[in-house]
Short mmCIF file of C-alpha atoms and ligand atoms in Angstrom, two decimals:
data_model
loop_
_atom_site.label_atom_id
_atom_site.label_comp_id
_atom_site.label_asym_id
_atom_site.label_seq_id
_atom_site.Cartn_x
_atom_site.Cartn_y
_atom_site.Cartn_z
CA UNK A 1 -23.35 34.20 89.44
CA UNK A 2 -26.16 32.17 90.61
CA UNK A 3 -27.84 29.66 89.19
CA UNK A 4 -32.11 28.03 89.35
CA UNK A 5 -32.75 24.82 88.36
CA UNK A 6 -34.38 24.61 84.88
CA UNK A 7 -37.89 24.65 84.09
CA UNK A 8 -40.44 21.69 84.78
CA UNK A 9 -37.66 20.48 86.93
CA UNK A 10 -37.72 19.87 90.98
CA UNK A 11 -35.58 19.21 93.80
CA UNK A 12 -36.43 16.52 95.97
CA UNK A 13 -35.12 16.76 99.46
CA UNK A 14 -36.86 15.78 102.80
CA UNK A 15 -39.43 14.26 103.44
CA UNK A 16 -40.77 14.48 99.93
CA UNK A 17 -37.52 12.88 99.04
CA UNK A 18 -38.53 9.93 101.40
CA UNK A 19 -42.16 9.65 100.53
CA UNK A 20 -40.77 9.26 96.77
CA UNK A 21 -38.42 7.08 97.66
CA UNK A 22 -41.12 5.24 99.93
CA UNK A 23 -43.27 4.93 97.07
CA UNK A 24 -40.66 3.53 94.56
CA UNK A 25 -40.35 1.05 96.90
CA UNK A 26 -43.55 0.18 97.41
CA UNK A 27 -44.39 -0.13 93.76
CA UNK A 28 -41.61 -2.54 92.73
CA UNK A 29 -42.92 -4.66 95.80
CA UNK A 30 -46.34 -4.92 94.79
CA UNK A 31 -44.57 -5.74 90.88
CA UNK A 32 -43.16 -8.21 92.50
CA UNK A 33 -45.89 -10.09 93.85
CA UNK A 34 -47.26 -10.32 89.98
CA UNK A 35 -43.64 -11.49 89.20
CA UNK A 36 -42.34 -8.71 87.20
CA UNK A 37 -38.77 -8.72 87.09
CA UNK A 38 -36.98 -4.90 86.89
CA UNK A 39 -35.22 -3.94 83.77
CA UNK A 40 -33.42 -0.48 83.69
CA UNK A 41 -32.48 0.54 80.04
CA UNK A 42 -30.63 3.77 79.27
CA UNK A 43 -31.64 7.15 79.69
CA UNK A 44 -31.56 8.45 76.17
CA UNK A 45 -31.68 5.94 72.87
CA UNK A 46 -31.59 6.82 69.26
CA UNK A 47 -34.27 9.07 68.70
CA UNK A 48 -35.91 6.83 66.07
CA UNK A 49 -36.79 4.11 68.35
CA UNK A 50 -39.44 6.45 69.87
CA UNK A 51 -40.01 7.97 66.39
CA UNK A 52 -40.71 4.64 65.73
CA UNK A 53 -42.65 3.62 67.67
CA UNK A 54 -45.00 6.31 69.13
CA UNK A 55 -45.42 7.58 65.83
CA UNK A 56 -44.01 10.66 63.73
CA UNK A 57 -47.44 12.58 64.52
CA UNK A 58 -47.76 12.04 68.10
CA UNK A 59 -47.70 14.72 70.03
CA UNK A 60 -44.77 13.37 72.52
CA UNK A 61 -42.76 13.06 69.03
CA UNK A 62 -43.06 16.14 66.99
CA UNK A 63 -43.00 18.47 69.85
CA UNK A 64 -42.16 17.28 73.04
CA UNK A 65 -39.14 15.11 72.97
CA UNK A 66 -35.75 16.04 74.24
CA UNK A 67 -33.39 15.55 70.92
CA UNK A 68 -29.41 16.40 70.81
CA UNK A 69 -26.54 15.68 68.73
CA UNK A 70 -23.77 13.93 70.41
CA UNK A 71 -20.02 14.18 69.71
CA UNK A 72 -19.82 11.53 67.67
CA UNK A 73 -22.75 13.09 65.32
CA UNK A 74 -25.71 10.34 66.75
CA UNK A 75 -28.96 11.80 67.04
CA UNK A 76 -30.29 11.20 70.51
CA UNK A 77 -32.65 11.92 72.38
CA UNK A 78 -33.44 11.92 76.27
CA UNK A 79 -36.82 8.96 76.86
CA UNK A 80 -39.91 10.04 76.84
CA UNK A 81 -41.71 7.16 77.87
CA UNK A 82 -40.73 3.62 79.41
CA UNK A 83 -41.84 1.07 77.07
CA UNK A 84 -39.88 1.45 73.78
CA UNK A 85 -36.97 1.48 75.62
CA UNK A 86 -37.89 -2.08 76.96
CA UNK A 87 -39.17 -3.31 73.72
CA UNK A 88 -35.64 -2.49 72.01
CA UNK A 89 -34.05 -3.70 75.36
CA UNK A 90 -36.41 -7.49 75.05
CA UNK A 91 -35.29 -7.58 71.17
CA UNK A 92 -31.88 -6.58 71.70
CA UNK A 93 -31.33 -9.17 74.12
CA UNK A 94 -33.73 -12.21 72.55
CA UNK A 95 -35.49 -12.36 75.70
CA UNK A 96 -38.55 -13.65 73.97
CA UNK A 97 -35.90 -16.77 73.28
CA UNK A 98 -34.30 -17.13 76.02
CA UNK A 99 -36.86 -16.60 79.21
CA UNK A 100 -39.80 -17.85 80.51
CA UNK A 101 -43.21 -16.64 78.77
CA UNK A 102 -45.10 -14.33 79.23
CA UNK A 103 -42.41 -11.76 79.79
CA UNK A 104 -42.96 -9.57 82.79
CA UNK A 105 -40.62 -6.33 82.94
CA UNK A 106 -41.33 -3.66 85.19
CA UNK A 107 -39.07 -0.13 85.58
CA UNK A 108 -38.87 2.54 87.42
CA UNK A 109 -37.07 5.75 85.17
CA UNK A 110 -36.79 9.01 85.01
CA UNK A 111 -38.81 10.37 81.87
CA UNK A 112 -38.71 13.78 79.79
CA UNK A 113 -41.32 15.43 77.75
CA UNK A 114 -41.15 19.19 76.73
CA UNK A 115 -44.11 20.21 77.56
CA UNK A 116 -45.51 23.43 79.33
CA UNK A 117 -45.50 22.54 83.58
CA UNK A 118 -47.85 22.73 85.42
CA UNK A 119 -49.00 20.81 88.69
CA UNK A 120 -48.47 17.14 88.03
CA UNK A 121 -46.71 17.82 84.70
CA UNK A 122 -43.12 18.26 84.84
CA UNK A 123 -39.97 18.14 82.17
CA UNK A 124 -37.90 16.00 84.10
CA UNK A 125 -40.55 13.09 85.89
CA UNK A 126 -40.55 9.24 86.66
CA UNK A 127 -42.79 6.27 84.90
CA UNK A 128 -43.50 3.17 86.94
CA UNK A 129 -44.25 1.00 84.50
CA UNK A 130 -44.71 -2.31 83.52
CA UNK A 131 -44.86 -4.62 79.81
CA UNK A 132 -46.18 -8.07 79.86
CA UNK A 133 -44.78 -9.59 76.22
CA UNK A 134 -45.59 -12.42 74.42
CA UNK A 135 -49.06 -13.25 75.70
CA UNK A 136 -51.93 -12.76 73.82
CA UNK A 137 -54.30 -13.84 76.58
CA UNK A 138 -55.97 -11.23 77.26
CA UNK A 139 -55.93 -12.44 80.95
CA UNK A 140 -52.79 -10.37 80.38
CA UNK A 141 -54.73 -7.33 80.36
CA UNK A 142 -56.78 -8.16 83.44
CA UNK A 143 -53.51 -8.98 85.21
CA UNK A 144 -52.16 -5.04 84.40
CA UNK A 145 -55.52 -3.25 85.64
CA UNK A 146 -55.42 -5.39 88.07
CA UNK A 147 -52.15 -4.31 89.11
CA UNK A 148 -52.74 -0.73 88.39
CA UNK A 149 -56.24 -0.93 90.63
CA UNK A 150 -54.12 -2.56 93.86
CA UNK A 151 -51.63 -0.14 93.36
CA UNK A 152 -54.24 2.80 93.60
CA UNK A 153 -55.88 1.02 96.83
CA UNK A 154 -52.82 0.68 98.60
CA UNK A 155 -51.78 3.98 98.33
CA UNK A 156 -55.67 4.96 99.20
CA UNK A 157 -56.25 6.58 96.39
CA UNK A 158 -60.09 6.52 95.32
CA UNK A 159 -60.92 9.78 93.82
CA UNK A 160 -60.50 8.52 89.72
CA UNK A 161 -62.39 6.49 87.30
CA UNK A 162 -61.01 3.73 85.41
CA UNK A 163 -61.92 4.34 81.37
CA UNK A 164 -61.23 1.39 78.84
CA UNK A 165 -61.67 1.13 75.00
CA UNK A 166 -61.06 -1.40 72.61
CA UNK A 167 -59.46 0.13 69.40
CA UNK A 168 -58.92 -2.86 67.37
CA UNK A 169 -55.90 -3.48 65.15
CA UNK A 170 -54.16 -1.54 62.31
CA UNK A 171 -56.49 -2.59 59.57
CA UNK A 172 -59.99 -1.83 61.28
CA UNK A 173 -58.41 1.41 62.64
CA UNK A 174 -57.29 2.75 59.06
CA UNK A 175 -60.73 2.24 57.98
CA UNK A 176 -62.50 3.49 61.26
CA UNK A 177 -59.90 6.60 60.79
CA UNK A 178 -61.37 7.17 57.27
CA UNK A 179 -65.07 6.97 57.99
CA UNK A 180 -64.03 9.24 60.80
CA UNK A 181 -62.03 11.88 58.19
CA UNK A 182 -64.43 12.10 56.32
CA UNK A 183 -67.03 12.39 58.72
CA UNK A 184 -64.96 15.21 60.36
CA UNK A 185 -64.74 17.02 56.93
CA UNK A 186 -68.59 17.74 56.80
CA UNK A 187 -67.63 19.73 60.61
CA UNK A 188 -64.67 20.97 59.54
CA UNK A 189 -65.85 24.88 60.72
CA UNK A 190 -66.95 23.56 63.83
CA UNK A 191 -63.37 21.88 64.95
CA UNK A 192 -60.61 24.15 66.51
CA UNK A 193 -57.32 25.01 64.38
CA UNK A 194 -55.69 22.80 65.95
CA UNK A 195 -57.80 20.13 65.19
CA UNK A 196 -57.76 21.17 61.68
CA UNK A 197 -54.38 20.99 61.53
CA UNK A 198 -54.59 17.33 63.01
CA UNK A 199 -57.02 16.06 60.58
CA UNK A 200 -54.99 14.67 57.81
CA UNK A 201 -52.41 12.84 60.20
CA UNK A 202 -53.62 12.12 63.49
CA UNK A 203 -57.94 12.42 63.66
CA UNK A 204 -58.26 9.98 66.54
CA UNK A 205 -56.78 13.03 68.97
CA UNK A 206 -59.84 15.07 67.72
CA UNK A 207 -61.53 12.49 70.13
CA UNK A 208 -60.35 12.62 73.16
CA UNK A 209 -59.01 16.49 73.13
CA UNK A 210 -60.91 18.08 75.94
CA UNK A 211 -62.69 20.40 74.09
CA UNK A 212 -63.87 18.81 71.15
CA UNK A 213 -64.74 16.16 73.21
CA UNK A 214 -67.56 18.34 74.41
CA UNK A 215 -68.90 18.67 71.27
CA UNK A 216 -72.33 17.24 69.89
CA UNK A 217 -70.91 15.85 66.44
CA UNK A 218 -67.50 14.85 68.05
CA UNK A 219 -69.66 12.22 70.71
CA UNK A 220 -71.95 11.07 67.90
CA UNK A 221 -68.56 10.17 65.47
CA UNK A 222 -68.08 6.88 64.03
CA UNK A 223 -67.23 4.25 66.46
CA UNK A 224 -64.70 1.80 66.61
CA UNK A 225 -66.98 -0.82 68.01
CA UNK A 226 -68.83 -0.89 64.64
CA UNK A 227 -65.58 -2.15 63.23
CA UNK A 228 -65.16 -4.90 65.67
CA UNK A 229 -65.06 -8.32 64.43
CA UNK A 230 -67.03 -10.96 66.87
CA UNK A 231 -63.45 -12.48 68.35
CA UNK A 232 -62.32 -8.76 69.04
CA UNK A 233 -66.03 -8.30 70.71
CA UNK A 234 -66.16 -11.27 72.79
CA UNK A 235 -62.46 -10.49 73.77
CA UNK A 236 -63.50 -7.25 74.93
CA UNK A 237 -66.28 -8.62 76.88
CA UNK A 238 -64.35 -11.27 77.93
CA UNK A 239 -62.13 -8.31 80.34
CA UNK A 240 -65.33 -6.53 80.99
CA UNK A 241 -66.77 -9.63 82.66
CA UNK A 242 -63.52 -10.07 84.54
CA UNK A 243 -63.52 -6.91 86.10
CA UNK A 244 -66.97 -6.78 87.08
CA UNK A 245 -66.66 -9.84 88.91
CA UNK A 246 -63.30 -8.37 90.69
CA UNK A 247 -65.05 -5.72 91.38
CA UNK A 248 -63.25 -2.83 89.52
CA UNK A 249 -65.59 -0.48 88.67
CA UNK A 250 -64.75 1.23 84.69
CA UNK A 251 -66.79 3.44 82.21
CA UNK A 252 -66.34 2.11 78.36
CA UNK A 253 -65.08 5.49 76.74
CA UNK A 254 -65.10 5.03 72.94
CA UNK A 255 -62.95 8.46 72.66
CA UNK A 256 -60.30 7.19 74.31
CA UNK A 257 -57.54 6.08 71.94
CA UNK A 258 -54.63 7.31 73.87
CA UNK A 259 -51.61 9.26 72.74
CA UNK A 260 -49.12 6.76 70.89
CA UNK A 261 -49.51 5.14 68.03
CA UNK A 262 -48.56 2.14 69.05
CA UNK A 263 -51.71 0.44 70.57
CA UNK A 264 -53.98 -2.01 69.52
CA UNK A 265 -56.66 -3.80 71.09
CA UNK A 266 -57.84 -2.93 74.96
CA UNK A 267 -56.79 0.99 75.77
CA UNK A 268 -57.67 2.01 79.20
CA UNK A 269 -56.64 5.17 81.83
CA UNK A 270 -56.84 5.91 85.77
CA UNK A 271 -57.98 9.32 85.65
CA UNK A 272 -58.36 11.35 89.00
CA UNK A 273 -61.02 13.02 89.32
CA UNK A 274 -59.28 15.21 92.68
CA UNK A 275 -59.03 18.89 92.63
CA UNK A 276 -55.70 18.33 92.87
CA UNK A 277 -55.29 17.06 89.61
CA UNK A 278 -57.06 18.76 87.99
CA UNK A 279 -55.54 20.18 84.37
CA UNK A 280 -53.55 16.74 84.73
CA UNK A 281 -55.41 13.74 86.06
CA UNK A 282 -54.63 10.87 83.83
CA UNK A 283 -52.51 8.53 86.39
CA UNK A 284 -52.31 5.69 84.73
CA UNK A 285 -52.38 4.47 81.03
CA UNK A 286 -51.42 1.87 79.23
CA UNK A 287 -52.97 -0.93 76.54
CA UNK A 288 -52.09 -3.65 74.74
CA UNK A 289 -49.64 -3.32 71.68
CA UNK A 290 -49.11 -5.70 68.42
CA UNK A 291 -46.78 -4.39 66.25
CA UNK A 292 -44.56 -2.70 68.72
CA UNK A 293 -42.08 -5.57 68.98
CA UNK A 294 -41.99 -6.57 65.45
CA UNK A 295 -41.79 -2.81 64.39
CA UNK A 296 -38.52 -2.57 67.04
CA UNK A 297 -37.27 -5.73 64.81
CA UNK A 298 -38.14 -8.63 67.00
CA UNK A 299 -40.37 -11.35 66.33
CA UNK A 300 -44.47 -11.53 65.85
CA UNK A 301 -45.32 -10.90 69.28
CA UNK A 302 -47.79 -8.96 71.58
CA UNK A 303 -46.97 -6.68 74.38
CA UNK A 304 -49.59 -5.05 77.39
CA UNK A 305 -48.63 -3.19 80.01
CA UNK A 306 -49.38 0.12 81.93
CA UNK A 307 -47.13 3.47 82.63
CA UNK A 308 -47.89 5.14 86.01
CA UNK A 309 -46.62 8.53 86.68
CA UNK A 310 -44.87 8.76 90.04
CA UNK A 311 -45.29 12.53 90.74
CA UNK A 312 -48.87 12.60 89.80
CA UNK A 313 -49.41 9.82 91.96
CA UNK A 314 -47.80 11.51 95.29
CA UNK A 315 -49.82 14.42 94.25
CA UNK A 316 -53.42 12.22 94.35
CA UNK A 317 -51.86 10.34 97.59
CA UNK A 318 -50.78 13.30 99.38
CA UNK A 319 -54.16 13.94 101.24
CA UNK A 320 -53.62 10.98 102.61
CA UNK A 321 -49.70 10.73 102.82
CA UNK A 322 -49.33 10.74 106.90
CA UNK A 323 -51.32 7.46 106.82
CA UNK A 324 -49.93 5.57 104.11
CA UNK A 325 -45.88 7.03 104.62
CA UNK A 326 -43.33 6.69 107.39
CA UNK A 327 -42.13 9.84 108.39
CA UNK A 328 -38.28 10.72 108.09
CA UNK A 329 -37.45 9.94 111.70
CA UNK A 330 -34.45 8.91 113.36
CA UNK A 331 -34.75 5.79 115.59
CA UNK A 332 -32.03 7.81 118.01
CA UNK A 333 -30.19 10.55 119.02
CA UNK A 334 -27.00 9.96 120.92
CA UNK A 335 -24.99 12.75 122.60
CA UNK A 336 -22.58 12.50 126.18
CA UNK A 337 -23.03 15.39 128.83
CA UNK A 338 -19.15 15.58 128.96
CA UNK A 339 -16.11 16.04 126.64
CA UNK A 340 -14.46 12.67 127.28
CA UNK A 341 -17.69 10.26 126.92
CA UNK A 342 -17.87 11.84 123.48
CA UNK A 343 -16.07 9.13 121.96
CA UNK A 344 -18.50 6.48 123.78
CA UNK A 345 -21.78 8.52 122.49
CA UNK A 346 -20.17 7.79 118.98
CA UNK A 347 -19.37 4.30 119.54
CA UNK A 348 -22.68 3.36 120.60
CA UNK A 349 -24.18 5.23 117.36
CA UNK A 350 -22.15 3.03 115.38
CA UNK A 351 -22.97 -0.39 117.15
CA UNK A 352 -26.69 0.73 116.91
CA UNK A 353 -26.11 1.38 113.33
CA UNK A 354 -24.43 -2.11 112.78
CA UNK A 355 -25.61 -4.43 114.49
CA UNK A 356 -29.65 -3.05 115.12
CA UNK A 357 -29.84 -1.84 112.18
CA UNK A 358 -31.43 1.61 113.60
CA UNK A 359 -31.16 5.04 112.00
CA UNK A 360 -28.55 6.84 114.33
CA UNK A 361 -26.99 10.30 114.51
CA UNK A 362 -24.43 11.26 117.22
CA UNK A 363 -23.47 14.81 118.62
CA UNK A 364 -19.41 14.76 118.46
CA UNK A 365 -19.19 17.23 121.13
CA UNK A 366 -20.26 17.29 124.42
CA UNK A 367 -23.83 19.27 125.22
CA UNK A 368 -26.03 20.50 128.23
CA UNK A 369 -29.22 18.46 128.84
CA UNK A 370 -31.68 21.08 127.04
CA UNK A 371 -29.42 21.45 123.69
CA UNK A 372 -29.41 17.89 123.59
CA UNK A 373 -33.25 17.45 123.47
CA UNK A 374 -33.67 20.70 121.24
CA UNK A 375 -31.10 18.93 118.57
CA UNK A 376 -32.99 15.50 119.40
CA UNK A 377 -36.23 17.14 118.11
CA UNK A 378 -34.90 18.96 115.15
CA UNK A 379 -33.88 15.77 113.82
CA UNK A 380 -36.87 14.41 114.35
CA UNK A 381 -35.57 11.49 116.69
CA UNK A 382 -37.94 9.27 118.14
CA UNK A 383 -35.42 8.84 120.88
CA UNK A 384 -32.70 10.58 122.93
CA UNK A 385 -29.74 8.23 124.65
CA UNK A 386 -27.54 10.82 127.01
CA UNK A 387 -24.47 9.48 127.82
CA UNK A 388 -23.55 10.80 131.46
CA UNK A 389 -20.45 9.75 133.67
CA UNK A 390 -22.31 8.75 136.62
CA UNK A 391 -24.37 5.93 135.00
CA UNK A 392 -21.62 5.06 131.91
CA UNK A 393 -19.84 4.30 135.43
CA UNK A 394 -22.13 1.04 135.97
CA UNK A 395 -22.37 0.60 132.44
CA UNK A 396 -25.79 2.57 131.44
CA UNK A 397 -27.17 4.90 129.59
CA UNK A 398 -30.14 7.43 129.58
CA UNK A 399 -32.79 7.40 127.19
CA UNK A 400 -35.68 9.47 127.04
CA UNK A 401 -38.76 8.60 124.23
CA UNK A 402 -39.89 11.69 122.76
CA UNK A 403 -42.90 10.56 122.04
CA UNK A 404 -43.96 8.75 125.37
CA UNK A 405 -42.02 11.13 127.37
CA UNK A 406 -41.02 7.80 129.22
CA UNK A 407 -37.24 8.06 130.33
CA UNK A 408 -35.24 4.77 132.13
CA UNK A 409 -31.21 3.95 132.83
CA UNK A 410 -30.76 1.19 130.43
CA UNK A 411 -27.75 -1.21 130.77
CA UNK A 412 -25.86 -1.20 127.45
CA UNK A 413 -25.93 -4.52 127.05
CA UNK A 414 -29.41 -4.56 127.35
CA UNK A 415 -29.58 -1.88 124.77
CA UNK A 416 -27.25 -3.44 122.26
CA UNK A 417 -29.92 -7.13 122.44
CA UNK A 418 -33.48 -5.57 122.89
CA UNK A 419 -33.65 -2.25 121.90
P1 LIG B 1 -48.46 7.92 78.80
O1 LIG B 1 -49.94 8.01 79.02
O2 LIG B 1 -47.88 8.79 77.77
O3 LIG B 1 -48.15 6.41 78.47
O4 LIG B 1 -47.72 8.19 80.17
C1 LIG B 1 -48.01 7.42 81.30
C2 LIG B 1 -48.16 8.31 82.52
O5 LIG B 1 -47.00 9.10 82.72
C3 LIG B 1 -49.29 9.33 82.42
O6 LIG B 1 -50.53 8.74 82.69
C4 LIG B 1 -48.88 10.34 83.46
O7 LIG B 1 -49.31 9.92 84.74
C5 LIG B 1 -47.37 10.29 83.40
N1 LIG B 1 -46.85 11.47 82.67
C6 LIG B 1 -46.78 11.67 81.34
N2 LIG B 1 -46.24 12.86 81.06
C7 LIG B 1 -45.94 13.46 82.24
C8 LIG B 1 -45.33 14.69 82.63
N3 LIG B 1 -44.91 15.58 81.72
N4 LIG B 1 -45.18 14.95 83.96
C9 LIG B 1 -45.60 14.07 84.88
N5 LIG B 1 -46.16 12.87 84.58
C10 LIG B 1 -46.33 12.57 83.28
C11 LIG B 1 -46.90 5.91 78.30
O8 LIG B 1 -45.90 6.53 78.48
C12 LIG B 1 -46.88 4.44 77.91
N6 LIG B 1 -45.48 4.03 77.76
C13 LIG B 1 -47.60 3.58 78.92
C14 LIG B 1 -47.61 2.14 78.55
C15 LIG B 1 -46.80 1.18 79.02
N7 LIG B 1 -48.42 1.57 77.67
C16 LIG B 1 -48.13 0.27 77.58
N8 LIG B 1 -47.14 0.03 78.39
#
């Protein structure tokens, strides 16, 4: 019997193991340095928490979640998305009451969508992501692009376009979605089934599907901005202005409302524009949300934060990914020419290990010279130390750097302080 792994799933070994590993680290750095603090929540919840809050007619609810019974008869299901787990995590916990405000979480989680895979879409992935709650500045929102935009030019990443929206708040958006019914009624032979289907319950997808998107009457559609009031308006400018003078280019799309229900306010996505990426280019997305942590039942207060998607991510950065990631290298390679300096080669491994904190592996029996450096560069080590009676004798070693080609007799002590 054998067994494959199951679909929209990987295996991550290697260096792709490292560079993901490289790049999780790298991420809850640069957090850091806007002060989020890490949360990790667990990896399924009930399911209505995300039925909750991303809405009954969401795509990611009514077809793509991962829902079980357990033993005891809960229904469960696996997380589809970082932030309602966070939300329920920040009312669960009063955090709103007892920390500092704003609250700045970011995680790092494996997520799960059923959904058909594909290059940068997978079953099993991971969200970076981060929630800024209980500000309703929307310096906030600034703050999160911002983040989002260093993130991409660290990694190098500048094939995408930053697109922002402003879709208002519950009220303005039922009546924006009605103008827009009934507006999509009088096409309602032009619109594909599946946008007839969506109609009643979810019209706003109608905009920013990729087809009808192309389409005359769906780009000449009510707007949202003619619901605006002038506070929403001159918020909305208010982050425009900010970006422009950061410098962060962005292109106002007034189809973009995003997938969940639960946003309000400033909407906005990195999309790549890489071949690459192509059937799946939206890197980041994320928004501000006001109902989301009363609706979870917490207290009256706004949430904005971003959810990055690690594998698409090492997919846009992997052009680049010799420049901006260490390769899986071993500072050394330690082996002894002859049976009884074995147990020396493995000693000094271990000292390297502990007290130089250098990434070490040692043969544990003896080898000849050539299979020595052959092992050396199948592991990838940067150098080779050859332990050989004649200089162990006065206390040295050989090394040889495989990159330099340089080789010297280095006293151990001197090893052991300098290295
Ligand atoms: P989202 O747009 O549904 O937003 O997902 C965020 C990111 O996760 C996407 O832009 C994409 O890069 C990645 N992603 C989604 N599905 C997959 C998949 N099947 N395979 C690989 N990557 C995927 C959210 O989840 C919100 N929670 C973001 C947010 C946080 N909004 C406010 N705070």
């Amino acid at each position: 019997m054998s067994y494959s792994k199951p679909r929209g799933t990987v295996d991550l070994f290697n260096q792709e193991m490292y560079n993901f590993q490289q790049l999780q680290d790298l991420l809850l750095k640069l957090g850091q340095k806007f002060n989020f603090k890490q949360i990790k929540t667990p990896v399924f919840e009930h399911v209505e928490l995300f039925t909750r809050s991303a809405g009954e007619t969401s795509d990611l609810v009514s077809k793509e979640m991962y829902v079980f019974k357990d033993k005891g008869d809960r229904t469960i299901a696996l997380r589809p998305e970082g932030t309602a787990g966070v939300i329920r995590a920040v009312v669960e916990n009063k955090m709103l009451n007892n920390q500092p405000l704003p609250l700045k979480l970011m995680y790092f989680e494996s997520c799960f969508r059923y959904e058909r895979p594909q290059a940068g879409r997978q079953r099993q992935f991971h969200q970076f992501g981060v929630e800024v709650l209980g500000s309703n500045s929307i310096y906030s929102d600034f703050e999160s692009i911002v983040l989002a935009n260093h993130i991409l030019e660290k990694l190098k990443i500048n094939e995408y376009v930053l697109e922002i929206n402003y879709i208002s708040d519950a009220n303005k958006r039922a009546e924006w979605i009605k103008v827009l019914k009934d507006y999509f009624y009088k096409f309602y032979d032009q619109l594909e089934e599946v946008s007839q289907q969506r109609l009643e319950q979810n019209p706003l997808r109608i905009l920013d599907d990729k087809i009808e998107s192309q389409k005359e009457f769906v780009k000449k559609a009510p707007k949202i901005s003619n619901f605006l009031n002038e506070d929403e308006k001159r918020e909305f400018q208010t982050l425009l202005n900010l970006l422009d003078e950061s410098n962060i280019s962005y292109k106002i799309n007034e189809g973009l409302v995003r997938g969940l229900d639960y946003y309000t306010g400033v909407v906005f996505e990195f999309i790549s524009t890489s071949e690459l990426l192509k059937g799946q280019s939206t890197l980041i997305g994320g928004g501000r949300y006001s109902n989301l942590v009363s609706e979870v039942g917490g207290e009256d207060a706004q949430g904005v934060g971003f959810g990055l998607g690690v594998e698409r991510i090492l997919i846009a950065a992997s052009k680049n990914s010799e420049n901006i990631f260490k390769k899986y290298n071993l500072d050394y390679y330690v082996a002894a020419l002859d049976q009884q300096n074995v147990k020396t080669a493995v000693k000094i491994a271990n000292q390297l290990r502990k007290n130089k904190q250098q990434k070490v592996e040692a043969s544990f029996s003896n080898l000849k010279f050539d299979k020595i450096f052959k092992n050396a560069s199948n592991q990838n080590a940067r150098k080779v130390i050859i332990v050989a009676s004649k200089e162990l004798e006065s206390n040295q070693v050989i090394i040889k750097d495989q990159e330099t080609f340089e080789q010297s007799v280095v006293d151990l002590n001197e090893l052991f302080k300098n290295n």
